[in-house]
XYZ file of C-alpha atoms in Angstrom:
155
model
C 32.984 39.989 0.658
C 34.118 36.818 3.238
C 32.664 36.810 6.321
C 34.962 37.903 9.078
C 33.273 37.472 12.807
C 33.793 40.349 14.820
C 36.999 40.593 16.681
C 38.956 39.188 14.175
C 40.710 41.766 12.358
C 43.745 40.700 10.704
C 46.764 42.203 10.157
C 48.229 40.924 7.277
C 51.909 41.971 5.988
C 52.260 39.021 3.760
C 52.070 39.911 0.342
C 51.304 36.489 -1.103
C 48.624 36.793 1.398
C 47.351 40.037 0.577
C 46.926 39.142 -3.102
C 45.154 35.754 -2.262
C 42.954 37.332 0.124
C 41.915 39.634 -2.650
C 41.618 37.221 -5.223
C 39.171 35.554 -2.535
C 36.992 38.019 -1.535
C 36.966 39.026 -5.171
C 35.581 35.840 -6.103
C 33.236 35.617 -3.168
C 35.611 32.710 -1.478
C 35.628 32.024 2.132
C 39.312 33.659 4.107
C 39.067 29.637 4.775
C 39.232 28.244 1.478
C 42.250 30.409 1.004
C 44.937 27.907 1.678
C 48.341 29.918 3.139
C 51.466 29.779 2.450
C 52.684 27.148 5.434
C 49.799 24.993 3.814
C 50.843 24.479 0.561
C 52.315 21.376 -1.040
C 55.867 21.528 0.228
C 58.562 21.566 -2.625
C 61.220 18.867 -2.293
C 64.833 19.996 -2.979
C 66.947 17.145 -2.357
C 70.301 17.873 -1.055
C 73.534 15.686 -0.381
C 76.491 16.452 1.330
C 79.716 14.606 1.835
C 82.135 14.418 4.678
C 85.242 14.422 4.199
C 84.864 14.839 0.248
C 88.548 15.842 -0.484
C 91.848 14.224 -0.820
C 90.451 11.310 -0.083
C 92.746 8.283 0.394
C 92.330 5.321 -2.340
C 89.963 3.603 -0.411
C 87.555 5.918 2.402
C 84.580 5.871 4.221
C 82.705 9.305 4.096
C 79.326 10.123 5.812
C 76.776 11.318 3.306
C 73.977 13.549 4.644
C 70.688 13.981 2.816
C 68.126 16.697 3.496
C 65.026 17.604 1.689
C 63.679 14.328 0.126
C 60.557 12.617 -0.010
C 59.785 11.481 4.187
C 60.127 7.874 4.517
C 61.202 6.725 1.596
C 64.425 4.629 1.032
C 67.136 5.654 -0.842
C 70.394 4.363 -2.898
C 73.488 5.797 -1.960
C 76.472 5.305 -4.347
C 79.629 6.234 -5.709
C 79.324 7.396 -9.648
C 81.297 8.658 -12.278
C 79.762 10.567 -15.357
C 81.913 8.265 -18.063
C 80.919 10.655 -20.768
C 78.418 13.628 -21.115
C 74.802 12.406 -19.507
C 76.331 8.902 -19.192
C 76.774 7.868 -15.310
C 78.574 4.324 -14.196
C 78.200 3.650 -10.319
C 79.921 1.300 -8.038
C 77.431 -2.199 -8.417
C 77.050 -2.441 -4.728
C 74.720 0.796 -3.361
C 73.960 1.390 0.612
C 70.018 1.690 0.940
C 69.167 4.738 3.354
C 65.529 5.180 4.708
C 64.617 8.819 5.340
C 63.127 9.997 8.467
C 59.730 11.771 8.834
C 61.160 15.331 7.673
C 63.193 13.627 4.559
C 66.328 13.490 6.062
C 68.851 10.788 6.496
C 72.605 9.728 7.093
C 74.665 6.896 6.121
C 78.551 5.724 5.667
C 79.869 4.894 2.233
C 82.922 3.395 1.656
C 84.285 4.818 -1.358
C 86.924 4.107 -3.992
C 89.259 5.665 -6.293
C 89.147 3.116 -8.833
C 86.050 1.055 -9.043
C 84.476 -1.388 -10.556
C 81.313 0.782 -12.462
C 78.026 -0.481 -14.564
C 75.453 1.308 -16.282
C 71.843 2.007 -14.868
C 70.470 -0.955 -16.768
C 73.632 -3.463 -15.315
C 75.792 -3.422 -18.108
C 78.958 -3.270 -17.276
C 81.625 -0.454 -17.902
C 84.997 -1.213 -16.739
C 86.969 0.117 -13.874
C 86.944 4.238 -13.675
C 89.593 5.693 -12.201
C 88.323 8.826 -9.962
C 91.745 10.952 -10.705
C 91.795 10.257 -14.453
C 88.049 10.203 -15.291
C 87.811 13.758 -17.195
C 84.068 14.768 -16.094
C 85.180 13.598 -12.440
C 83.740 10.998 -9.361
C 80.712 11.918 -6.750
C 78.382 10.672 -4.409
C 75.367 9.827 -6.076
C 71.519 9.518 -4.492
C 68.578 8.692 -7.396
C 65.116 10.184 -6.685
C 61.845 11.228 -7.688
C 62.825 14.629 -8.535
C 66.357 13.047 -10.593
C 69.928 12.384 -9.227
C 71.330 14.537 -6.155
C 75.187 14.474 -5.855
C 78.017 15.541 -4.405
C 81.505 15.508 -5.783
C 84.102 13.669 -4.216
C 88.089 13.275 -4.962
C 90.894 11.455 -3.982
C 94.625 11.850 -3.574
């Protein structure tokens, strides 16, 4: 059974707590080699919004907001299309974003309805046309964890 000094009763109503706590003292652990929930490796679930995302005129400048990333790390921010199933073009000239301490971060994009687009490896596609494109145009920002987007149209 862990050692718990006197005066220190603890309340507990965490279940996840309970159940480690058990699993501790069941296997003769420490209360401080449990780690808690607040101390476990944080998840990442990159986010990205747009603003304004709709009827957008031919050529616009949107803010793009991104929450939930890696800190500190720099980002690409770009307009993409998905030209066919799994198959993304994006505009050949990206913003870079770096990412405050909490994985947050904020930049302006100008965007286009018809644009000039290219493969990840370069190659170039063509021009895609955001209103004809059949699987649509978005807001596109690579990571770690895969591509975050957010879909933007125009008028």
């Amino acid at each position: 059974m862990p050692f718990v000094p006197h005066g220190m009763i603890m309340n507990f109503k965490s279940t996840p707590m309970k159940i480690a706590l058990a699993a501790a003292a069941a296997l003769g652990l420490s209360m401080t080699a449990v780690p808690t929930v607040t101390a476990q490796a944080r998840a990442f679930a990159p986010q990205v919004t747009v603003v304004p995302a709709t009827n957008l005129a031919p050529t616009a400048i949107v803010r793009v907001h991104m929450t939930g990333f890696k800190p500190g790390k720099s980002v690409v921010v770009q307009q993409c299309a998905e030209v066919s199933a799994g198959v993304y073009a994006c505009d050949n000239d990206p913003e870079t974003e770096t990412l405050n301490d909490k994985g947050d971060g904020s930049s302006a994009v100008r965007v286009h309805r018809e644009f000039e687009a290219h493969l990840d490896n370069g190659d170039p596609v063509g021009t895609v046309n955001c209103n004809t494109t059949e699987l649509g145009c978005f807001v596109s920002v690579p990571n770690s964890e895969g591509r975050t987007t957010a879909p933007i149209d125009f008028q």
